[in-house]
Structures are given as structure tokens and as C-alpha cells.
Coordinates of C-alpha atoms in Angstrom, one line a residue:
G259 CA 0.0 0.0 0.0
N260 CA 0.8 3.7 -0.3
K261 CA -0.7 6.9 1.0
F262 CA -2.4 8.1 -2.1
K263 CA -5.5 10.1 -1.3
G264 CA -8.3 12.0 -3.0
K265 CA -11.7 11.2 -4.5
L266 CA -12.0 7.9 -6.3
G267 CA -14.0 9.6 -9.1
M268 CA -10.9 11.4 -10.3
L269 CA -9.7 8.1 -11.7
S270 CA -12.7 7.4 -13.9
A271 CA -10.9 8.5 -17.0
C272 CA -8.6 5.5 -16.7
N273 CA -11.3 3.5 -18.6
K274 CA -9.4 4.7 -21.7
L275 CA -6.5 2.5 -20.7
K276 CA -8.6 -0.6 -21.0
L277 CA -7.3 -2.0 -17.8
S278 CA -7.9 -5.6 -16.9
D279 CA -6.6 -5.3 -13.3
L280 CA -6.9 -2.3 -11.0
S281 CA -5.4 -2.6 -7.5
L282 CA -5.7 0.5 -5.3
G283 CA -5.8 -1.2 -2.0
R284 CA -4.3 0.2 1.2
N285 CA -4.4 3.8 0.4
Q286 CA -6.6 6.7 1.6
F287 CA -9.1 7.2 -1.2
T288 CA -12.5 8.6 -0.4
G289 CA -15.8 8.9 -2.1
N290 CA -18.1 6.2 -3.5
I291 CA -17.2 3.4 -5.8
D292 CA -19.8 4.2 -8.5
S293 CA -17.9 7.4 -9.3
L294 CA -15.0 5.3 -10.6
F295 CA -17.3 3.8 -13.3
E296 CA -19.0 6.9 -14.6
R297 CA -17.1 6.7 -17.9
W298 CA -17.0 2.9 -18.0
C299 CA -20.7 3.0 -18.5
E300 CA -20.2 5.0 -21.7
S301 CA -18.5 2.0 -23.3
T302 CA -20.3 0.3 -26.1
D303 CA -18.7 -3.1 -25.5
Q304 CA -19.3 -4.2 -22.0
R305 CA -17.9 -7.7 -22.7
V306 CA -14.3 -6.2 -22.7
G307 CA -13.5 -4.8 -19.4
M308 CA -11.9 -5.1 -16.0
C309 CA -11.3 -8.6 -14.5
H310 CA -9.9 -7.8 -11.1
L311 CA -10.8 -4.8 -8.9
S312 CA -9.2 -4.3 -5.5
L313 CA -10.2 -1.2 -3.5
D314 CA -9.7 -2.7 0.0
H315 CA -8.3 -0.8 3.0
N316 CA -9.4 2.7 2.0
L317 CA -11.9 5.3 3.3
L318 CA -14.6 4.7 0.7
S319 CA -18.2 5.2 1.7
G320 CA -21.7 5.1 0.3
A321 CA -23.9 2.3 -0.8
W322 CA -23.4 -0.9 -2.8
P323 CA -22.0 0.1 -6.2
V324 CA -24.7 -0.3 -8.9
N325 CA -22.4 0.8 -11.7
L326 CA -20.7 -2.6 -11.5
N327 CA -23.1 -3.7 -14.2
C328 CA -20.7 -1.9 -16.6
I329 CA -18.2 -4.7 -16.1
R330 CA -20.5 -7.5 -15.3
F331 CA -19.3 -9.7 -18.2
S332 CA -15.6 -9.5 -17.2
L333 CA -15.3 -9.0 -13.4
K334 CA -13.9 -12.0 -11.7
T335 CA -12.5 -10.5 -8.5
L336 CA -14.2 -7.7 -6.4
N337 CA -12.4 -6.8 -3.2
I338 CA -13.9 -3.8 -1.4
S339 CA -13.2 -4.9 2.1
H340 CA -12.1 -2.7 5.0
N341 CA -13.9 0.4 4.0
K342 CA -16.9 2.4 5.3
L343 CA -19.5 1.1 2.8
S344 CA -23.1 0.7 4.1
G345 CA -26.6 -0.2 3.2
P346 CA -27.9 -3.4 1.8
I347 CA -26.2 -5.6 -0.8
D348 CA -27.9 -5.0 -4.1
G349 CA -29.1 -8.5 -5.1
R350 CA -29.9 -7.5 -8.7
V351 CA -26.5 -6.1 -9.4
L352 CA -24.7 -9.0 -7.6
G353 CA -26.7 -11.6 -9.5
D354 CA -25.6 -10.0 -12.8
L355 CA -21.9 -10.5 -12.1
I356 CA -22.1 -13.8 -14.0
V357 CA -18.3 -14.6 -14.1
L358 CA -17.5 -13.4 -10.6
E359 CA -15.1 -15.8 -8.8
R360 CA -14.1 -13.9 -5.6
L361 CA -16.3 -11.6 -3.7
I362 CA -14.6 -10.0 -0.7
I363 CA -16.7 -7.4 1.2
S364 CA -15.7 -7.9 4.8
H365 CA -15.1 -5.2 7.4
N366 CA -17.8 -2.8 6.2
N367 CA -21.2 -1.8 7.5
F368 CA -23.5 -3.7 5.0
I369 CA -26.9 -4.5 6.4
G370 CA -29.9 -6.7 5.5
N371 CA -30.1 -10.2 4.1
L372 CA -27.6 -12.0 2.0
P373 CA -29.4 -12.0 -1.4
E374 CA -30.9 -15.1 -2.9
S375 CA -29.4 -14.0 -6.2
L376 CA -26.1 -15.5 -5.0
S377 CA -27.5 -18.7 -6.7
S378 CA -26.9 -17.0 -10.1
L379 CA -23.2 -17.2 -9.4
S380 CA -23.2 -21.0 -9.2
S381 CA -21.0 -21.6 -12.2
S382 CA -18.2 -19.3 -11.1
L383 CA -18.0 -18.2 -7.4
K384 CA -15.1 -19.7 -5.5
Q385 CA -14.7 -17.3 -2.5
L386 CA -17.4 -15.5 -0.6
I387 CA -16.1 -13.4 2.3
C388 CA -18.7 -11.2 4.0
G389 CA -17.5 -11.3 7.6
H390 CA -17.5 -8.4 10.0
N391 CA -20.6 -6.6 8.7
Q392 CA -24.1 -6.0 10.1
L393 CA -25.9 -8.6 8.0
T394 CA -29.1 -10.0 9.4
G395 CA -31.9 -12.4 8.5
P396 CA -31.7 -16.2 8.0
L397 CA -28.8 -17.9 6.4
P398 CA -29.8 -18.3 2.7
C399 CA -29.2 -22.0 2.6
G400 CA -31.1 -22.5 -0.6
A401 CA -29.0 -20.0 -2.5
L402 CA -25.7 -21.2 -0.9
A403 CA -26.5 -24.8 -1.8
H404 CA -26.2 -23.8 -5.5
L405 CA -22.6 -22.6 -5.1
S406 CA -21.0 -25.9 -6.0
K407 CA -17.6 -24.4 -6.8
L408 CA -17.2 -22.5 -3.5
C409 CA -13.8 -23.1 -1.8
L410 CA -14.1 -20.5 1.0
L411 CA -17.3 -19.3 2.8
D412 CA -16.7 -16.7 5.5
L413 CA -19.8 -15.1 7.1
Q414 CA -18.4 -14.6 10.6
H415 CA -19.2 -11.6 12.9
N416 CA -22.7 -10.8 11.6
H417 CA -26.2 -11.1 12.9
L418 CA -27.3 -14.0 10.8
C419 CA -30.0 -16.2 12.3
G420 CA -32.0 -19.4 11.7
T421 CA -30.8 -22.9 11.4
C422 CA -27.7 -24.2 9.7
T423 CA -28.7 -27.0 7.3
D424 CA -26.5 -29.3 5.3
F425 CA -26.3 -26.8 2.4
F426 CA -22.6 -27.5 2.0
Q427 CA -23.1 -31.0 0.8
H428 CA -23.0 -29.8 -2.8
M429 CA -19.8 -27.8 -2.2
T430 CA -17.4 -30.5 -3.3
D431 CA -14.4 -28.1 -3.2
L432 CA -15.1 -26.4 0.1
R433 CA -11.9 -26.0 2.3
E434 CA -12.9 -23.3 4.7
L435 CA -16.3 -22.6 6.4
N436 CA -16.6 -19.9 9.0
L437 CA -20.1 -19.1 10.5
G438 CA -18.9 -18.1 13.9
F439 CA -20.1 -15.1 15.9
N440 CA -23.6 -15.0 14.5
E441 CA -27.1 -15.8 16.0
L442 CA -27.6 -19.2 14.4
S443 CA -29.7 -21.8 16.2
G444 CA -30.6 -25.4 16.2
P445 CA -28.4 -28.4 15.9
M446 CA -24.8 -28.2 14.6
P447 CA -24.7 -30.2 11.4
L448 CA -21.7 -32.1 12.6
L449 CA -22.7 -35.6 11.4
A450 CA -23.7 -34.3 8.0
L451 CA -20.4 -32.6 7.8
G452 CA -18.6 -35.8 8.5
K453 CA -20.6 -37.8 5.9
F454 CA -20.0 -35.1 3.4
Q455 CA -16.2 -35.3 3.9
E456 CA -15.5 -38.9 4.5
N457 CA -15.2 -40.1 0.9
K458 CA -12.8 -37.3 -0.1
P459 CA -9.0 -37.8 -0.1
P460 CA -7.3 -35.9 2.8
S461 CA -5.9 -33.3 0.4
R462 CA -9.4 -32.2 -0.6
R463 CA -11.2 -32.3 2.7
L464 CA -12.5 -29.3 4.7
K465 CA -9.6 -27.8 6.7
V466 CA -11.3 -25.1 8.7
C467 CA -14.8 -25.2 10.0
V468 CA -15.8 -22.6 12.7
M469 CA -19.4 -22.8 13.9
Q470 CA -19.1 -21.1 17.3
P471 CA -19.8 -18.9 19.1
N472 CA -23.4 -19.1 18.1
P473 CA -25.0 -19.2 21.6
R474 CA -28.3 -20.6 20.4
M475 CA -26.7 -23.4 18.4
H476 CA -26.7 -26.8 20.1
Q477 CA -23.2 -28.0 21.2
P478 CA -22.1 -31.3 19.7
T479 CA -22.5 -34.4 21.9
E480 CA -19.5 -36.4 22.8
S481 CA -20.8 -39.3 20.6
D482 CA -21.0 -36.9 17.7
V483 CA -17.4 -35.9 18.2
V484 CA -16.3 -39.6 18.5
L485 CA -18.1 -40.5 15.3
L486 CA -16.6 -37.5 13.4
R487 CA -13.1 -38.6 14.5
K488 CA -13.7 -41.9 12.8
K489 CA -15.0 -40.3 9.6
L490 CA -12.3 -37.6 9.4
P491 CA -9.1 -39.2 10.8
H492 CA -6.7 -36.7 9.2
S493 CA -8.5 -33.4 9.5
N494 CA -8.3 -30.5 11.9
V495 CA -11.7 -28.9 12.2
T496 CA -12.8 -26.2 14.6
V497 CA -16.5 -26.7 15.4
A498 CA -16.8 -24.8 18.6
W499 CA -14.7 -22.7 21.0
K500 CA -12.6 -25.9 21.3
S501 CA -10.5 -27.2 18.4
Y502 CA -11.1 -30.9 17.9
T503 CA -8.2 -32.6 16.1
Y504 CA -9.4 -35.6 14.2

């Protein structure tokens, strides 16, 4: 990072450079993200555009950027974490990012539900990192179940509620799952987790799984832990405040 500062909109003219990657992270830029794309939206060919956009660790504010639709056919990485962004996640705009592989929006002030339109990203999304926001509402298990290519799911430190089903059974590449520090309830899907993993080679199994603290979620019984040890003899999975080594 550097210490560049100023309004982000002053860089909107760089659309003429036809950049595929733009990394402005760890600076002191202010303003809203939509201002960066004012001239991108004038482009007649939206299939040729930016692939990777990193604006993390700045002082950006405002709502979810709706002008991302200008690069919806090309954007693969969106990292806007560690800013001062707020308001709900625009499900319509998010669902249109049809080739998005990495969505990193942690450490902001986003509110509201995780949109059901996440299911539209089923053929591309590999990383979904939304931790440390103010997200509420039930975990969208139906939408998450469609994300079969997901490797990393991090929703920690929000206010998500409801039960945690076995939505991850279709995520054959899942390596990290963090649902800690929410308001989830009901049984911890420990046995489903073990069944989901047991037929995988050790190199492809889930490596990190954090389910707690969720005060309303039932703690696993000792028999569940013993059974999981048998199913996952070579994994190290954190399912509660304790770390069970299997």
C-alpha cells in the first residue's frame, strides 16, 4: 500500500487505458465506488472490461456500487473490504456478475439479508467473504447450496439467524467454512459434515470449520465428536470454541 488520497472519481478517465486489473488497496481514497465507473458506463462493448478490482483498505463510503453492471461480463474479483460502505447488498447487481469468482466485502457496514441472487453465481463463485458486517436475517441455505464451486465461505461476525442446514453437501471443493459469531440456532450439522467429507481424499477435505460462538446453536455431543473422529481421521476442524483434532 501507499498513502495516495483523493476522491476515487478522479480516476474514472482511466477507462481509456482498457485496464484488466486495478489494485488501489491500502491507500486513503475517499468517495463512492460508483464514481469510478462513470465513464466505464459509456463503453459500447461491456464484454471487454476489468477482470480484477481491489479497493480494499481505503476510506470509501456510500452504498453498494450499482455501476458494476458496466463490467458484469468481465469482473472475476471484487475486493472492497475494509472500507466504510453501508446499506444493503444490491441483489440485482450482484446476480448480474455472472463470471465473478471472488467476492470480498468484509469489514464494512453492510446491512440486510444475503441476497438469494447468489445462486446466479453457481458456475463461477469460489470465494465468498462477507464477515464483519451487520448482515441480518436467515442464512440463505437454498442459495448457498447452488454454489458448488465454492472453496471458502466466511460469514463470521454478523447477525445471521436461523438454522444451519447441510447446504454445504454440494460444495465439493469447500476448504474453509466460518459461520462463527452469529445468531444461528438449532443443531450443529456435525454428522452431515462428516458424511460429506469422509469419501474425499485428505488433500481435498475441509480444513477449517468454525461454527461457534453461536449461543443458540446446540453444542455437539461427545458421541457426535467420536463419530466424526472416525470419519475424518486426518483433518483438523474447529467446530466450537474448542478445536477438535481428528
